[in-house]
Tab-separated table of C-alpha atoms and ligand atoms in Angstrom:
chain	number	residue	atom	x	y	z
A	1	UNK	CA	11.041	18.278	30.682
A	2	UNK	CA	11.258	16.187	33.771
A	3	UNK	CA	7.906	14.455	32.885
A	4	UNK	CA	7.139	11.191	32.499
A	5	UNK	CA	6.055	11.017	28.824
A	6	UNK	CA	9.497	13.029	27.575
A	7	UNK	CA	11.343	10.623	29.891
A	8	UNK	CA	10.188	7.296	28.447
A	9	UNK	CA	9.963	9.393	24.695
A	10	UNK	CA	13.946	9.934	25.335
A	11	UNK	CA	14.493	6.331	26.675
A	12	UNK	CA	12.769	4.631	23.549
A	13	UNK	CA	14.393	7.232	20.906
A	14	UNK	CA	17.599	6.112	22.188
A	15	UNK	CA	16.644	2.354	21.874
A	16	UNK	CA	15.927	3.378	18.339
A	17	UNK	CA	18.918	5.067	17.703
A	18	UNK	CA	21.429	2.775	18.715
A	19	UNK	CA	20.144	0.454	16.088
A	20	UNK	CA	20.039	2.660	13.427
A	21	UNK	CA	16.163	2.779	13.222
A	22	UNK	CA	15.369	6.631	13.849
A	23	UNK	CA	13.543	8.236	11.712
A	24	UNK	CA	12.713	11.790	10.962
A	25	UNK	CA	10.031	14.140	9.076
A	26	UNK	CA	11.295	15.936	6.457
A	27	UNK	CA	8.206	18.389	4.743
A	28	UNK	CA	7.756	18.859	0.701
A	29	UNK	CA	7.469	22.312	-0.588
A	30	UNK	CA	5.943	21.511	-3.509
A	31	UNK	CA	3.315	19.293	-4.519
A	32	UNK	CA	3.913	15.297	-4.617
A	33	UNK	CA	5.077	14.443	-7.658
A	34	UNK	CA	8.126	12.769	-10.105
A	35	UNK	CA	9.831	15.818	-8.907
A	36	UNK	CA	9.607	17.564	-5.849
A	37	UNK	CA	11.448	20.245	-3.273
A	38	UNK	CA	12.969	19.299	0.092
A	39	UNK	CA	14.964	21.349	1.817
A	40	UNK	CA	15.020	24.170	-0.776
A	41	UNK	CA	16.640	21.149	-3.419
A	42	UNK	CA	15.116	19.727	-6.116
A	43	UNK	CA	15.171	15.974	-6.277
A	44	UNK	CA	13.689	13.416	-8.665
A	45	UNK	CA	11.074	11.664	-6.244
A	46	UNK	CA	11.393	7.538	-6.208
A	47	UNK	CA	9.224	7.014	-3.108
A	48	UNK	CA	5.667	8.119	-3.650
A	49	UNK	CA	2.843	5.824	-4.312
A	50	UNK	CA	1.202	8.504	-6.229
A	51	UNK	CA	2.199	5.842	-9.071
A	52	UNK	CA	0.203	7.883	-12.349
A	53	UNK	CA	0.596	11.517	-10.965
A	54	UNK	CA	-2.943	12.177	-10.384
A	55	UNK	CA	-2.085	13.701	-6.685
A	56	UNK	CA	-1.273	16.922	-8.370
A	57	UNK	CA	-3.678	16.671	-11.480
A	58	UNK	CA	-5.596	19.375	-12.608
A	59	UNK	CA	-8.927	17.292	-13.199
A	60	UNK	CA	-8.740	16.145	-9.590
A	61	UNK	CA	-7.886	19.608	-7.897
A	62	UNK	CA	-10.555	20.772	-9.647
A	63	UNK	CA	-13.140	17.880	-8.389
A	64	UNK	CA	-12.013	18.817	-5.033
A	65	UNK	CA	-11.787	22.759	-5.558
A	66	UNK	CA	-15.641	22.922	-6.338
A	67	UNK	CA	-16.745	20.587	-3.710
A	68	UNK	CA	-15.284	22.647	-1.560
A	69	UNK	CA	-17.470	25.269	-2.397
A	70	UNK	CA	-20.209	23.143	-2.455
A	71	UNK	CA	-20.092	20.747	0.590
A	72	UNK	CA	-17.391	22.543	2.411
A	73	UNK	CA	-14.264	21.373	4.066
A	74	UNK	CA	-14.763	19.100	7.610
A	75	UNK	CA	-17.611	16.186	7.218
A	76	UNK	CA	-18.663	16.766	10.628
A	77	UNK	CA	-19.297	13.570	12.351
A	78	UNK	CA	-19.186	10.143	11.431
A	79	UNK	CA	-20.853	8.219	8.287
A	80	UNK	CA	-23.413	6.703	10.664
A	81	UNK	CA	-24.226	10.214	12.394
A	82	UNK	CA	-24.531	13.274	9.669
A	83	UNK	CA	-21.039	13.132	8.375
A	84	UNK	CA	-22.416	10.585	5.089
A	85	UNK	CA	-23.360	13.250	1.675
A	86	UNK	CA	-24.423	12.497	-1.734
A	87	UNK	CA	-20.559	12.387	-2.784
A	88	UNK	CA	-19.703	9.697	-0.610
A	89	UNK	CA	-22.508	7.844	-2.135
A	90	UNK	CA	-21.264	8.741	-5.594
A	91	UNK	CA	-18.205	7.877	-5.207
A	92	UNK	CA	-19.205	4.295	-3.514
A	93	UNK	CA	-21.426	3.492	-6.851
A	94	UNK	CA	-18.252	4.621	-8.728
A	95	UNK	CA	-16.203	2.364	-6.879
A	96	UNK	CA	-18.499	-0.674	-7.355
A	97	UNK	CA	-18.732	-0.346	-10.886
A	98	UNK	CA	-15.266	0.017	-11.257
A	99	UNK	CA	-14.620	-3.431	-9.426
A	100	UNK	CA	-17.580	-5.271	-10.674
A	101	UNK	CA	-18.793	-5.265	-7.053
A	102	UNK	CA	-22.454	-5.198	-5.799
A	103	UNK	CA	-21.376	-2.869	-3.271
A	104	UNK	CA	-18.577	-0.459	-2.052
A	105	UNK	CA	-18.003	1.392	1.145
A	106	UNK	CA	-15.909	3.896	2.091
A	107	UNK	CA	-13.231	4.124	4.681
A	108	UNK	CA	-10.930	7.098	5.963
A	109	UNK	CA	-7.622	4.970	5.190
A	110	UNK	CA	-6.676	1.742	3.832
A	111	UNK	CA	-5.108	0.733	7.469
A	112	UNK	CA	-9.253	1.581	8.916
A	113	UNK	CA	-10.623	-0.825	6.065
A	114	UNK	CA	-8.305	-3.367	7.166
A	115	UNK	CA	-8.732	-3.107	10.598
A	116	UNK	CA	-12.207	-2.434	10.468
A	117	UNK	CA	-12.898	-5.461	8.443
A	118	UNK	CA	-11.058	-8.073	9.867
A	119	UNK	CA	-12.583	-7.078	12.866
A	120	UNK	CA	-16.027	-7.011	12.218
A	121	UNK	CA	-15.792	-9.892	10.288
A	122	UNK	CA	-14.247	-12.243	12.694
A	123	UNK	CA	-13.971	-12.965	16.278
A	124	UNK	CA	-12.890	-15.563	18.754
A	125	UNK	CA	-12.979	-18.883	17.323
A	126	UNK	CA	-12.414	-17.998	13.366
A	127	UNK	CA	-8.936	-18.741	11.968
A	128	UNK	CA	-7.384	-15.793	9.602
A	129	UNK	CA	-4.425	-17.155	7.208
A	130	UNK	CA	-2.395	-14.187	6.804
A	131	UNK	CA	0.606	-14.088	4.580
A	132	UNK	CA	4.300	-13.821	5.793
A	133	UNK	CA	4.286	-10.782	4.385
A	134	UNK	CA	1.193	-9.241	4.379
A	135	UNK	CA	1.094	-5.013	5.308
A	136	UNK	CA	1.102	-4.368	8.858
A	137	UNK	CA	-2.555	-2.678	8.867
A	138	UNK	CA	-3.904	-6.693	7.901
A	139	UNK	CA	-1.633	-7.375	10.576
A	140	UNK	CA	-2.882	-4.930	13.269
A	141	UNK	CA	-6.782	-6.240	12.272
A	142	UNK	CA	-6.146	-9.657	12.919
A	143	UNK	CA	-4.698	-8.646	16.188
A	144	UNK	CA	-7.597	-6.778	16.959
A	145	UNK	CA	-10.565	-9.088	15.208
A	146	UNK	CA	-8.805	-11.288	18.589
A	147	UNK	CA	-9.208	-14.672	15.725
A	148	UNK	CA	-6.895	-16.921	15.924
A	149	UNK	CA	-3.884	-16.022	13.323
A	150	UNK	CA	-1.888	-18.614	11.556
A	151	UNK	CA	1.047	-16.813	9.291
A	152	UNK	CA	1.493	-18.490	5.909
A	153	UNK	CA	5.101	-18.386	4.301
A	154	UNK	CA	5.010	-15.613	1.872
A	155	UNK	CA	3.368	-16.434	-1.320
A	156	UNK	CA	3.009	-20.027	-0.383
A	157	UNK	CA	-0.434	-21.878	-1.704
A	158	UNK	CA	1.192	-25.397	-0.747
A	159	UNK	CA	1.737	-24.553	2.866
A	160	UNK	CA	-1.097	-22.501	3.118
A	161	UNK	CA	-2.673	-25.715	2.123
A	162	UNK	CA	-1.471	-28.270	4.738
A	163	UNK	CA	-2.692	-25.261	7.672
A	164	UNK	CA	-5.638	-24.687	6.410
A	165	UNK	CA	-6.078	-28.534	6.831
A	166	UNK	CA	-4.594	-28.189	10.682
A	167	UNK	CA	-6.408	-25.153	11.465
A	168	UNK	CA	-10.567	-25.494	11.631
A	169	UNK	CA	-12.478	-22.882	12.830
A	170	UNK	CA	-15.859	-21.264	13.001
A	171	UNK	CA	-14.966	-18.798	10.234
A	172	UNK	CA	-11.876	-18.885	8.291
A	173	UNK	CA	-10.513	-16.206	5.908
A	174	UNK	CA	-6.871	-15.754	3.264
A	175	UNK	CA	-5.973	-12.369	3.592
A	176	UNK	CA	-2.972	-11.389	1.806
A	177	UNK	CA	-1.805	-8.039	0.015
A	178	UNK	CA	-1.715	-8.344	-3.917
A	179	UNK	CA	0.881	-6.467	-4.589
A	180	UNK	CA	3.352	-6.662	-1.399
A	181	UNK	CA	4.213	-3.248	-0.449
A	182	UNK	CA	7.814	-3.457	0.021
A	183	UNK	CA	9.125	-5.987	-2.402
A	184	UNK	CA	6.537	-5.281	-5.014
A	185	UNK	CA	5.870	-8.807	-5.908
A	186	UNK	CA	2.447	-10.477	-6.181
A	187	UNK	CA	-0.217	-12.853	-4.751
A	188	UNK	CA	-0.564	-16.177	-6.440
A	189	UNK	CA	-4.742	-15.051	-6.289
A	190	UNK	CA	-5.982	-17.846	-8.820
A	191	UNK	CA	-4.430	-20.458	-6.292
A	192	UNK	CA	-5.518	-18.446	-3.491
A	193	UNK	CA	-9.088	-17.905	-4.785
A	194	UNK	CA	-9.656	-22.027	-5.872
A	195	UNK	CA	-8.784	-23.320	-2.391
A	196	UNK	CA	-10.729	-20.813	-0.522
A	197	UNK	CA	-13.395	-21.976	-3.094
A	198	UNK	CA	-12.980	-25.581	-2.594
A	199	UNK	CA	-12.242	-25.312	1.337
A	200	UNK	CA	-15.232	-22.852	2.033
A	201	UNK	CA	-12.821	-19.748	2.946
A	202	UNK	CA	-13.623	-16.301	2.871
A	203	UNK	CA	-10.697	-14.345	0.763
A	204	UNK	CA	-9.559	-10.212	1.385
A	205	UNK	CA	-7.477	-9.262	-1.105
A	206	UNK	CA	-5.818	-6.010	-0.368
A	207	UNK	CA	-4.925	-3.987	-3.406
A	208	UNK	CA	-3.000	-0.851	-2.335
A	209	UNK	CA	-0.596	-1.436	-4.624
A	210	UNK	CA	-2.387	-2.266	-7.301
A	211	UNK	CA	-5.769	-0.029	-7.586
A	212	UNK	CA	-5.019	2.061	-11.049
A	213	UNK	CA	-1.920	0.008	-11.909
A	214	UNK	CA	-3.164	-3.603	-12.744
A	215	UNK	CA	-5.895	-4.778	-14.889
A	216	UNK	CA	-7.371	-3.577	-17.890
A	217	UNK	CA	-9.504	-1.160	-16.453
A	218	UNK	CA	-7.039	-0.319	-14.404
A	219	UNK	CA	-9.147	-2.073	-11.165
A	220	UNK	CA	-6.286	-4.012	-9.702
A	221	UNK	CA	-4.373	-7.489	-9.753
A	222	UNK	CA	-8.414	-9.605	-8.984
A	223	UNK	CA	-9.471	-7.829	-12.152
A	224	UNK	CA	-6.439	-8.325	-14.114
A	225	UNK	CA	-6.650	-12.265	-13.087
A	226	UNK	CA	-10.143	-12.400	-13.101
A	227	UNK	CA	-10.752	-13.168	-9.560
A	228	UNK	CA	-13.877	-12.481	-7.174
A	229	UNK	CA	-12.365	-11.948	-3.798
A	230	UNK	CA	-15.800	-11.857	-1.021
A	231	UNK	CA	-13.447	-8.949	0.107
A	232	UNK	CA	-11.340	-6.268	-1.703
A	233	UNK	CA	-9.829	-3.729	0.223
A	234	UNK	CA	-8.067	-0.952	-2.518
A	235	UNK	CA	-7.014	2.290	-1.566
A	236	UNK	CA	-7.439	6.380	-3.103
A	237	UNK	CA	-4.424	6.898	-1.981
A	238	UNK	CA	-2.040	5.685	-3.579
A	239	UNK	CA	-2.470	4.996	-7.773
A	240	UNK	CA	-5.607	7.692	-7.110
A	241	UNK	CA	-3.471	10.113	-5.680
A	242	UNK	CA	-6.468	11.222	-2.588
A	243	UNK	CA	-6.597	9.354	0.429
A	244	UNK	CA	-9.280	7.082	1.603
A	245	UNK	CA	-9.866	3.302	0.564
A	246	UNK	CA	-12.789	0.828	-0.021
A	247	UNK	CA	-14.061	-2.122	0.761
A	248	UNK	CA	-15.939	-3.651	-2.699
A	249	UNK	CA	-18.001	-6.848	-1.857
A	250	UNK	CA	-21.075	-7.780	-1.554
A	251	UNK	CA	-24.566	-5.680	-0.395
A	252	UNK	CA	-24.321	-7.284	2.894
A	253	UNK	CA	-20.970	-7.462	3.647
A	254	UNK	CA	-21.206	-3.544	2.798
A	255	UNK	CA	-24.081	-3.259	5.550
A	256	UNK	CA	-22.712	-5.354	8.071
A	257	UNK	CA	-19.250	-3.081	7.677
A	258	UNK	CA	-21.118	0.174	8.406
A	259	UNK	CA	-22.952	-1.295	11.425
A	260	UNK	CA	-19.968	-3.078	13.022
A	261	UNK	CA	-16.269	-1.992	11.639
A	262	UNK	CA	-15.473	0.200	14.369
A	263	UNK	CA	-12.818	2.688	12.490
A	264	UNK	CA	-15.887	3.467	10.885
A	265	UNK	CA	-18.612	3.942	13.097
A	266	UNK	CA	-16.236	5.765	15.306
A	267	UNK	CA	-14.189	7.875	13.138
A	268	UNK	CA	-15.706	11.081	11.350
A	269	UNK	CA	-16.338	10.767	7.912
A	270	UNK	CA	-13.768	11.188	4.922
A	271	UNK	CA	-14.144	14.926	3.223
A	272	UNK	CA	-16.968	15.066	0.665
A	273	UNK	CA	-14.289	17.012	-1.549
A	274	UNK	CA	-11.748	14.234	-0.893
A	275	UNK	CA	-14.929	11.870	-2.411
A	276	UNK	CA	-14.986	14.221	-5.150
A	277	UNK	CA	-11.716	14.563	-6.099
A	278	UNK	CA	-11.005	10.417	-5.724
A	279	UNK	CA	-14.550	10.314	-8.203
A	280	UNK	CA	-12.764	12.359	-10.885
A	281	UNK	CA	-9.380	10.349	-10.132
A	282	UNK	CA	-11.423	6.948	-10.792
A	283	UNK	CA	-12.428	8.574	-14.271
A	284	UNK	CA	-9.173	9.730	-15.291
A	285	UNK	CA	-8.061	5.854	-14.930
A	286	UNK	CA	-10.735	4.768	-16.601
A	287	UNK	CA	-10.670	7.561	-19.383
A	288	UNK	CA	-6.824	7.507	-19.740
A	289	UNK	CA	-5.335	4.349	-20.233
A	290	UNK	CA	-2.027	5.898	-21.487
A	291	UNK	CA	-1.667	6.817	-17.383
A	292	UNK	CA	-0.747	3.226	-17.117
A	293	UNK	CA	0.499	2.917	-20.340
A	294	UNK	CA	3.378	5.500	-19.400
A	295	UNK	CA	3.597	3.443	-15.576
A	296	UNK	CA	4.341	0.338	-17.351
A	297	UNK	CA	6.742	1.561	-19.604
A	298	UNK	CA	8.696	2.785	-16.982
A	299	UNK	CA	8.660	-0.221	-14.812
A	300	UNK	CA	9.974	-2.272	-18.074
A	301	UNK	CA	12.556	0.097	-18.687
A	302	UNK	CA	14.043	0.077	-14.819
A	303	UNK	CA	13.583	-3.905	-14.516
A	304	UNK	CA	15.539	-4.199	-17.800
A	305	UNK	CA	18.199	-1.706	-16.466
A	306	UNK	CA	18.328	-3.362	-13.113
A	307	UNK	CA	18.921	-6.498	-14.481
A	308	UNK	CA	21.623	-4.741	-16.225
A	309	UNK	CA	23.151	-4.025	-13.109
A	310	UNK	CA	23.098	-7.083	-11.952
A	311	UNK	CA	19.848	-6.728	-9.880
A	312	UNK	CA	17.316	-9.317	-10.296
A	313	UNK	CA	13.880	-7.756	-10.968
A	314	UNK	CA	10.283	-8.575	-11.679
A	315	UNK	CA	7.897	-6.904	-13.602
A	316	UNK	CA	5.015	-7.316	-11.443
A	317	UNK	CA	4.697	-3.498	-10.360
A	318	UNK	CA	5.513	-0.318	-9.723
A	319	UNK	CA	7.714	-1.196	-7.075
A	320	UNK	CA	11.441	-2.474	-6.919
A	321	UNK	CA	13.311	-3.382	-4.026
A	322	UNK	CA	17.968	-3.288	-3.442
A	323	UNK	CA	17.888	-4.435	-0.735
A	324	UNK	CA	21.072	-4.124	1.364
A	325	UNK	CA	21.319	-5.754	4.385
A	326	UNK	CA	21.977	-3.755	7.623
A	327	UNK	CA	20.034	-0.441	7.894
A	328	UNK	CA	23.320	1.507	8.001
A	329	UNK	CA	24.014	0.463	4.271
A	330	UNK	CA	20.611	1.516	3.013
A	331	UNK	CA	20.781	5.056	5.202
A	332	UNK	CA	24.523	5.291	3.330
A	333	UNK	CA	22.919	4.262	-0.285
A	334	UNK	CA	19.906	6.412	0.461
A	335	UNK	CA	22.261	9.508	1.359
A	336	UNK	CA	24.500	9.005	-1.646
A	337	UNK	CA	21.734	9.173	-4.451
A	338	UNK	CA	20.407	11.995	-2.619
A	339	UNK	CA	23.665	13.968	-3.281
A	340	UNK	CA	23.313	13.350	-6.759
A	341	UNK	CA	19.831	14.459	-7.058
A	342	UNK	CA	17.723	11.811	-6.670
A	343	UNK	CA	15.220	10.191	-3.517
A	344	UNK	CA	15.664	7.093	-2.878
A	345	UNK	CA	13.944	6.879	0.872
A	346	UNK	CA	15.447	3.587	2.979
A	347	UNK	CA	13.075	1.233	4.651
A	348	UNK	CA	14.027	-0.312	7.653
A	349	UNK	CA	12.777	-2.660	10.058
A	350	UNK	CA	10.112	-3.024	11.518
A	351	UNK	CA	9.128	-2.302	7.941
A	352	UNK	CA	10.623	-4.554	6.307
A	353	UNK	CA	12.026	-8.110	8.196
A	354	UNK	CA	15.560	-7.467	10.191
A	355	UNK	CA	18.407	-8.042	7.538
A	356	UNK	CA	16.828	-7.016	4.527
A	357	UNK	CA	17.198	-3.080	5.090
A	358	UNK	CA	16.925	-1.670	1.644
A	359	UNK	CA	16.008	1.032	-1.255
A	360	UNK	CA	12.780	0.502	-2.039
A	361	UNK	CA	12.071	2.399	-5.680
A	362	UNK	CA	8.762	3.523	-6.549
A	363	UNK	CA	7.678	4.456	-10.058
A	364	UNK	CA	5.687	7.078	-11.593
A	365	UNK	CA	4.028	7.493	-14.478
A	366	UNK	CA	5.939	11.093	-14.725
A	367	UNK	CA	9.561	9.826	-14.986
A	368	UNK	CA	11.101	10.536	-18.194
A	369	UNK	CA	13.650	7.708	-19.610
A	370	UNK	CA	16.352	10.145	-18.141
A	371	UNK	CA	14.989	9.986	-15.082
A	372	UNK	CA	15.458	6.166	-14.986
A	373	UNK	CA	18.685	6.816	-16.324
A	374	UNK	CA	20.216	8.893	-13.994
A	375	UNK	CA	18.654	6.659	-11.310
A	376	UNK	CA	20.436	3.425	-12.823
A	377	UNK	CA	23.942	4.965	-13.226
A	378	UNK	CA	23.795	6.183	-9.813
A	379	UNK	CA	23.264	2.948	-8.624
A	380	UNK	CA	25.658	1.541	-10.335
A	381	UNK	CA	28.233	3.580	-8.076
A	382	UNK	CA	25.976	2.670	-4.995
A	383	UNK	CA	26.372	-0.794	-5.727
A	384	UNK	CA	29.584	-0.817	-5.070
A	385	UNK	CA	28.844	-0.869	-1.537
A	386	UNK	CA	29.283	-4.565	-1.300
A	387	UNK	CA	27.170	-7.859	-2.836
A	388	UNK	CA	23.581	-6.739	-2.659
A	389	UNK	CA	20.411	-9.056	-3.427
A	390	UNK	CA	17.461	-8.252	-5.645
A	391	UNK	CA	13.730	-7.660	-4.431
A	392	UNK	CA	14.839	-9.834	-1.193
A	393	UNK	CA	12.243	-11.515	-0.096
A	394	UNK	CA	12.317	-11.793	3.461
A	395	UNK	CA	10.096	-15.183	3.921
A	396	UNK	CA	12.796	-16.726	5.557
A	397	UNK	CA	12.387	-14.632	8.797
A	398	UNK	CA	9.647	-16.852	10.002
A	399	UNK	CA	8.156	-14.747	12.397
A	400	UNK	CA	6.161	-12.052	11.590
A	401	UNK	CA	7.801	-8.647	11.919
A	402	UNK	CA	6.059	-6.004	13.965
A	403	UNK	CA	4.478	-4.415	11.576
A	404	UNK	CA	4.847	-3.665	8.009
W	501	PLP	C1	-0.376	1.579	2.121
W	501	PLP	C2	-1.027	0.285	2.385
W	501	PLP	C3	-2.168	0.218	3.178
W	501	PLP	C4	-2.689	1.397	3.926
W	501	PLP	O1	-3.337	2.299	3.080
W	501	PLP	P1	-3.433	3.822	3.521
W	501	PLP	O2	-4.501	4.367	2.668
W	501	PLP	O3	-2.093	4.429	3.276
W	501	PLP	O4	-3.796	3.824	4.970
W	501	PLP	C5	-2.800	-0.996	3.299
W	501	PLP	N1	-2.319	-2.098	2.698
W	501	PLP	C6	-1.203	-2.067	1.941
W	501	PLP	C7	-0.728	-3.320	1.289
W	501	PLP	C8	-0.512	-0.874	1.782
W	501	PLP	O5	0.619	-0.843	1.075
């Protein structure tokens, strides 16, 4: 009380609330999942990425429950000290094979890959073309890889174009999401991939989103397009229900990384039983295809219902977008489903660009057909709030929001 840190944390938390934009913790009491417990209510769950269930599978608690008992718990320093062990190593050949990469490497998040490669990668003097609407942990590692960043309209290969044309530089790299984390849409990668091809760009394709949903393997949106990013960031923790993410590229790039991408070098190492259990998660994809099967299903039957409603949506992945406008309408929408049942979480700026306030939706391979159901005919009341849009794309907002 009194002291300067709880003064200026009071003085910003108003800021925040006047606008509508605080937010609060609210903890599970039950494992993620289609269905979980908040609050001592049970609520069908629409905003996890753990997209095929495998956060709660008993193949992966079971990776992780023995190496446990074999490596332990804490890694104990970083990679580069004594914190690396034969299951990061497994994992990173199981990675590489999985993406048709020479090499993987591990990181502790998908926000350290991204910041960690953009900023070992590049420096003053390179050029980075990042995407209007790219996540904000590509955003924070072009800030910090201190390369000059020019911000591409969102999905657009013809403007991207004429800048890369303004724009020389020492090195120059695309990065852009493939699946775009709030509006679920997705990278135009062939065009992407042939003029960084015919204009000597690098290319990071970041597949959060995507890793376990897309491609036939089940790789992401480069395999299910056939593209050979120099970089691809995806993540364990979303599709492979861990946490963690990976950087697939070449040998060198995946020596360079370890040597210079400082959320690496300076961070202690991922969990050898979190290695473990992502290792088995890899396999169930790979095993299973009826995981994605089940996904895909789902996200048919919701855009078709959508649609229904009035709602334009894409089938391009497990994520939809209502978007409503001013946060207040999406904290009312949000609120309302919740009374019937069902979470529905609202993202708000600086999340998503001022305006576009909305429900995002999230898919998992666990809802039943009811579960979309009951999802769509609430809606249909929510709705009512006034004239909504569809997966609003927010490209429009020229400058690029805070972060993401
Ligand atoms: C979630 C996300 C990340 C960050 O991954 P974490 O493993 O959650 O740190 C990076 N990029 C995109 C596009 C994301 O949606």
């Amino acid at each position: 009380m009194g002291l300067p840190a709880d003064a200026w944390a009071r003085d910003e938390l108003g800021v925040l609330e006047a606008k509508g934009l605080k937010r609060h913790l609210e903890p599970l009491e039950s494992p993620q999942g289609p269905r979980i417990r908040v609050g001592g209510r049970e609520y069908v769950n629409f905003s996890s990425n753990d997209y095929l269930g495998l956060a709660n599978d008993e193949q992966v608690k079971e990776a992780a429950r023995e190496a446990v008992l074999r490596h332990g718990v804490g890694s104990g320093a970083s990679r580069l000290i004594v914190g690396d062990t034969t299951a990061h190593q497994s994992l990173e050949r199981a990675v590489a094979d999985f993406e048709g990469a020479e090499a993987a490497l591990l990181f502790n998040s998908g926000y350290a890959a991204n910041v960690g490669v953009l900023s070992a990668l590049l420096g003053p003097g390179d050029v980075v073309f990042s995407d209007a609407l790219n996540h904000a942990s590509l955003i924070d590692g072009c800030r910090l890889a201190k390369a000059a960043v020019v911000v591409y309209p969102h999905r657009d290969v013809a403007a991207l174009e004429a800048l890369v044309a303004a724009h020389p530089g020492r090195r120059r790299l695309v990065a852009t999401d493939a699946v775009f984390s709030m509006d679920g849409d997705r990278a135009p990668l062939h065009e992407l991939s042939g003029l960084c091809r015919r204009e000597g760009l690098g290319l990071l394709v970041d597949e959060a989103h995507a890793t376990g949903v897309l491609g036939a393997r089940g790789a992401g949106l480069c395999e299910a397009l056939g593209v050979r990013p120099d970089v691809l960031m995806g993540t364990l923790s979303k599709g492979l229900g861990c946490v963690g993410a990976y950087v697939a590229g070449s040998a060198a790039l995946r020596e360079l990384l370890f040597n210079k991408s400082r959320s690496l070098v300076f961070s202690t190492a991922i969990p050898p039983a979190m290695c473990a259990a992502a290792e088995a998660a890899l396999s169930r994809v790979r095993a299973d295809p009826s995981l994605r099967g089940a996904l895909w299903r789902n996200i048919s039957a919701l855009a078709a219902g959508l649609r229904g409603l009035g709602v334009p949506a894409h089938e391009d992945s497990a994520i939809f977008s209502v978007v409503l406008g001013e946060p207040e309408r999406a904290v009312e929408a949000s609120r309302r489903l919740r009374a019937l049942g069902l979470l529905v979480k609202p993202i708000r700026p600086p999340t998503v660009p001022v305006g576009t306030s909305r429900l995002r939706i999230a898919l998992s391979a666990g809802h039943s057909l009811e579960d979309l159901d009951r999802l769509l005919g609430a809606l249909s009341e929510v709705i009512c709030l006034g004239p909504i849009g569809g997966e609003g794309r927010g490209e429009d907002k020229s400058p690029q929001p805070e972060a993401r």
